[in-house]
CSV table of C-alpha atoms in Angstrom, one decimal:
chain,number,residue,atom,x,y,z
Z,242,MET,CA,0.0,0.0,0.0
Z,243,LYS,CA,1.3,3.4,-0.9
Z,244,ARG,CA,2.1,5.6,2.1
Z,245,ILE,CA,0.8,9.1,1.6
Z,246,PRO,CA,2.4,12.1,3.5
Z,247,PHE,CA,0.2,13.1,6.4
Z,248,SER,CA,-0.1,16.7,5.3
Z,249,ILE,CA,-1.4,15.4,1.9
Z,250,SER,CA,-3.7,12.7,3.2
Z,251,LEU,CA,-5.6,15.2,5.3
Z,252,ILE,CA,-6.6,17.1,2.2
Z,253,LEU,CA,-7.6,13.8,0.5
Z,254,LEU,CA,-10.6,13.7,2.9
Z,255,LEU,CA,-12.1,16.7,1.2
Z,256,CYS,CA,-10.3,16.7,-2.2
Z,257,PHE,CA,-13.4,15.7,-4.1
Z,258,TYR,CA,-14.7,19.1,-3.1
Z,259,ALA,CA,-11.5,21.1,-3.1
Z,260,ASN,CA,-9.4,20.2,-6.1
Z,261,ALA,CA,-11.6,20.0,-9.2
Z,262,GLN,CA,-10.5,23.0,-11.2
Z,263,THR,CA,-8.0,25.8,-10.7
Z,264,VAL,CA,-9.2,29.3,-11.3
Z,265,ASP,CA,-6.3,31.7,-12.1
Z,266,GLU,CA,-8.1,34.5,-13.9
Z,267,GLY,CA,-9.4,37.3,-11.7
Z,268,ALA,CA,-7.2,36.4,-8.7
Z,269,THR,CA,-3.8,37.4,-7.4
Z,270,THR,CA,-1.5,36.6,-4.4
Z,271,LYS,CA,1.1,39.0,-3.1
Z,272,ASP,CA,2.9,39.5,0.2
Z,273,GLY,CA,0.5,37.3,2.1
Z,274,THR,CA,-2.7,38.7,0.6
Z,275,TYR,CA,-5.0,36.8,-1.7
Z,276,ILE,CA,-7.5,38.9,-3.8
Z,277,ASN,CA,-10.2,37.3,-5.9
Z,278,PHE,CA,-11.9,39.8,-8.1
Z,279,GLY,CA,-14.4,37.3,-9.5
Z,280,PHE,CA,-15.8,36.3,-6.1
Z,281,GLY,CA,-15.2,39.7,-4.7
Z,282,PHE,CA,-13.1,39.4,-1.6
Z,283,SER,CA,-9.6,39.6,-0.2
Z,284,PHE,CA,-8.0,37.5,2.5
Z,285,LYS,CA,-4.6,37.5,4.3
Z,286,TYR,CA,-2.6,34.3,4.9
Z,287,PRO,CA,0.8,34.0,6.7
Z,288,LYS,CA,3.1,35.6,4.1
Z,289,GLU,CA,6.0,33.3,5.0
Z,290,TRP,CA,3.9,30.3,4.0
Z,291,THR,CA,4.1,28.8,0.5
Z,292,VAL,CA,1.4,29.1,-2.2
Z,293,HIS,CA,1.1,25.9,-4.2
Z,294,GLY,CA,0.1,25.6,-7.8
Z,295,GLU,CA,-1.5,23.2,-10.2
Z,296,ALA,CA,1.2,20.5,-10.1
Z,297,THR,CA,0.5,19.9,-6.4
Z,298,ASN,CA,-3.3,20.1,-6.9
Z,299,GLU,CA,-3.1,17.5,-9.7
Z,300,ARG,CA,-1.2,15.1,-7.5
Z,301,ILE,CA,-3.7,15.6,-4.7
Z,302,ARG,CA,-6.6,15.0,-7.2
Z,303,GLU,CA,-5.1,11.6,-8.3
Z,304,LEU,CA,-4.6,10.4,-4.7
Z,305,GLY,CA,-7.9,11.7,-3.6
Z,306,LYS,CA,-9.9,9.7,-6.1
Z,307,GLU,CA,-8.1,6.6,-4.8
Z,308,LYS,CA,-8.9,7.6,-1.2
Z,309,MET,CA,-12.6,8.0,-1.9
Z,310,ALA,CA,-12.8,4.6,-3.5
Z,311,GLU,CA,-10.9,3.1,-0.6
Z,312,THR,CA,-13.2,4.5,2.1
Z,313,GLY,CA,-16.5,4.3,0.2
Z,314,ALA,CA,-17.3,7.8,1.5
Z,315,LEU,CA,-18.5,9.0,-1.9
Z,316,SER,CA,-19.5,7.0,-4.9
Z,317,LYS,CA,-17.5,7.5,-8.1
Z,318,PRO,CA,-20.4,9.2,-10.0
Z,319,ASN,CA,-21.0,11.6,-7.1
Z,320,ALA,CA,-17.3,12.4,-6.8
Z,321,GLU,CA,-17.1,13.2,-10.5
Z,322,VAL,CA,-20.1,15.6,-10.3
Z,323,ALA,CA,-18.5,17.3,-7.3
Z,324,LEU,CA,-15.2,17.7,-9.1
Z,325,LYS,CA,-16.8,19.3,-12.1
Z,326,ASN,CA,-18.6,21.9,-10.0
Z,327,THR,CA,-15.8,22.9,-7.7
Z,328,TYR,CA,-13.1,25.5,-8.2
Z,329,HIS,CA,-9.8,25.5,-6.4
Z,330,LEU,CA,-8.9,29.0,-5.5
Z,331,LEU,CA,-6.0,28.9,-3.1
Z,332,THR,CA,-3.7,26.3,-1.4
Z,333,VAL,CA,-1.1,27.5,1.1
Z,334,PHE,CA,1.2,25.2,3.2
Z,335,ARG,CA,3.5,26.3,6.0
Z,336,HIS,CA,6.3,24.5,4.3
Z,337,PRO,CA,6.7,23.6,0.6
Z,338,VAL,CA,5.3,20.1,0.1
Z,339,GLY,CA,8.1,17.6,0.2
Z,340,THR,CA,10.3,19.5,2.6
Z,341,PRO,CA,12.6,16.9,4.4
Z,342,GLY,CA,12.0,16.4,8.1
Z,343,VAL,CA,8.5,17.9,8.2
Z,344,ALA,CA,6.2,15.4,9.9
Z,345,PHE,CA,3.2,17.6,9.8
Z,346,ASN,CA,2.5,20.5,7.4
Z,347,PRO,CA,-0.4,22.8,8.3
Z,348,ALA,CA,-2.4,24.2,5.4
Z,349,ILE,CA,-5.0,26.7,4.4
Z,350,LEU,CA,-7.3,26.1,1.4
Z,351,VAL,CA,-10.0,28.2,-0.2
Z,352,ILE,CA,-12.5,26.6,-2.6
Z,353,ALA,CA,-15.8,27.5,-4.3
Z,354,GLU,CA,-18.4,24.9,-5.2
Z,355,ARG,CA,-21.4,25.5,-7.4
Z,356,VAL,CA,-24.6,24.8,-5.5
Z,357,ASP,CA,-27.3,26.4,-7.6
Z,358,HIS,CA,-28.3,22.9,-8.7
Z,359,ALA,CA,-29.1,22.0,-5.1
Z,360,PRO,CA,-31.9,24.4,-3.8
Z,361,GLY,CA,-31.8,22.7,-0.4
Z,362,ILE,CA,-28.4,24.4,0.2
Z,363,LYS,CA,-29.5,27.9,1.3
Z,364,SER,CA,-26.8,28.8,3.7
Z,365,GLY,CA,-23.2,27.9,4.7
Z,366,LYS,CA,-24.7,25.7,7.4
Z,367,ASP,CA,-26.6,23.6,4.9
Z,368,TYR,CA,-23.4,23.1,2.9
Z,369,LEU,CA,-21.4,22.1,6.0
Z,370,LEU,CA,-24.1,19.7,7.1
Z,371,ASN,CA,-23.8,17.9,3.7
Z,372,LEU,CA,-20.0,17.9,4.0
Z,373,ARG,CA,-20.3,16.5,7.5
Z,374,THR,CA,-22.2,13.5,6.3
Z,375,VAL,CA,-19.3,12.6,4.0
Z,376,LEU,CA,-16.5,13.3,6.4
Z,377,LEU,CA,-18.0,11.2,9.1
Z,378,LYS,CA,-17.9,8.2,6.8
Z,379,THR,CA,-14.1,8.7,6.5
Z,380,GLY,CA,-13.8,8.3,10.3
Z,381,ALA,CA,-13.6,12.0,11.1
Z,382,GLN,CA,-15.1,13.1,14.4
Z,383,ALA,CA,-17.2,16.2,14.6
Z,384,LEU,CA,-16.0,18.6,17.4
Z,385,LEU,CA,-19.2,20.7,17.3
Z,386,LYS,CA,-22.8,19.7,17.9
Z,387,GLU,CA,-23.6,21.5,14.6
Z,388,PRO,CA,-22.1,24.2,12.5
Z,389,VAL,CA,-22.1,27.6,14.3
Z,390,GLU,CA,-22.6,31.1,12.8
Z,391,TYR,CA,-19.6,33.3,12.3
Z,392,ARG,CA,-19.9,36.8,11.0
Z,393,VAL,CA,-17.0,38.8,9.5
Z,394,GLY,CA,-16.9,41.7,7.1
Z,395,GLY,CA,-20.6,42.0,7.0
Z,396,SER,CA,-20.8,38.4,5.7
Z,397,GLU,CA,-22.6,35.4,7.3
Z,398,PHE,CA,-20.3,32.3,7.4
Z,399,PHE,CA,-20.9,29.1,9.3
Z,400,ARG,CA,-18.1,27.1,11.0
Z,401,ASP,CA,-17.6,23.4,11.6
Z,402,SER,CA,-14.6,21.4,13.0
Z,403,PHE,CA,-13.4,17.8,12.8
Z,404,ALA,CA,-10.7,15.7,14.4
Z,405,LEU,CA,-9.1,12.8,12.5
Z,406,GLU,CA,-6.4,10.2,12.9
Z,407,ASN,CA,-4.0,9.1,10.2
Z,408,ASN,CA,-1.2,6.6,10.8
Z,409,GLY,CA,-1.4,7.3,14.5
Z,410,VAL,CA,-1.1,11.1,14.0
Z,411,HIS,CA,-3.9,13.5,15.2
Z,412,ALA,CA,-5.1,16.5,13.3
Z,413,VAL,CA,-8.0,19.0,13.2
Z,414,GLN,CA,-9.8,20.6,10.2
Z,415,THR,CA,-12.0,23.7,10.5
Z,416,PHE,CA,-14.3,24.9,7.8
Z,417,PHE,CA,-15.9,28.3,7.2
Z,418,SER,CA,-18.6,28.4,4.6
Z,419,LYS,CA,-21.0,31.0,3.1
Z,420,ILE,CA,-23.3,31.0,0.1
Z,421,ALA,CA,-23.1,33.7,-2.6
Z,422,ASN,CA,-24.2,33.9,-6.2
Z,423,GLY,CA,-24.9,30.2,-6.5
Z,424,TYR,CA,-21.6,29.2,-4.9
Z,425,ALA,CA,-20.4,27.9,-1.6
Z,426,LEU,CA,-17.3,29.8,-0.7
Z,427,VAL,CA,-15.3,27.6,1.8
Z,428,PHE,CA,-12.1,28.4,3.8
Z,429,ILE,CA,-10.4,25.3,5.3
Z,430,PHE,CA,-7.7,25.3,8.0
Z,431,ILE,CA,-5.8,22.2,8.8
Z,432,GLY,CA,-3.5,21.9,11.9
Z,433,GLU,CA,-2.2,19.5,14.5
Z,434,ASP,CA,-4.7,20.3,17.3
Z,435,GLU,CA,-7.6,22.6,18.2
Z,436,LYS,CA,-5.4,25.3,19.7
Z,437,SER,CA,-3.2,25.6,16.6
Z,438,VAL,CA,-6.2,25.6,14.2
Z,439,ASP,CA,-8.0,28.2,16.3
Z,440,GLU,CA,-4.9,30.4,16.0
Z,441,MET,CA,-4.7,29.8,12.2
Z,442,SER,CA,-8.5,30.5,11.9
Z,443,LYS,CA,-7.9,34.1,13.1
Z,444,ALA,CA,-7.0,34.8,9.5
Z,445,MET,CA,-10.7,34.8,8.8
Z,446,GLU,CA,-10.9,38.1,10.5
Z,447,THR,CA,-9.0,39.5,7.5
Z,448,PHE,CA,-11.8,38.5,5.1
Z,449,THR,CA,-12.9,41.6,3.3
Z,450,PRO,CA,-15.6,41.8,0.6
Z,451,SER,CA,-14.8,44.1,-2.3
């Protein structure tokens, strides 16, 4: 069995949402600030972290399809539909993927998934409840009773958090989601424990609609 680096395998649990297509037009990153003109927002990430491009995303896509088949968390047809409707906006790792001696590599992802085909998804909470159903099938443990409201920059997000184990290593993922113009905009923070993820998640305070 292929051994997948832990920092990558965490993302595989959501890659069928997060790594379908890469959108380069209408977005820019500079000095720790990501600006997306198409979706109309800016966001600041740790400027010493490394932004990763399509080569990394493609590798994650390949491994992710294998992971979904392995766990049975999502059928192949449903995974393909999700991939076609999801746009990968930003992936940032603390260390470049593949850095020697790095046992755990925290990450921040930003994605957008088309949800206008699903009228039952009216809020970020609805989106996260759907995502929760899938993640629980992979063995993730929900840390909140249900997604909670989070307001920033005049926007209504909802937050949900999960703990997972992989090869004996513990990690936490926190999601922030809002619905706008037929898309779910989702920010994902991946860290070693709740304390570190809570610290990383403070970056959400920099979210600014344009």
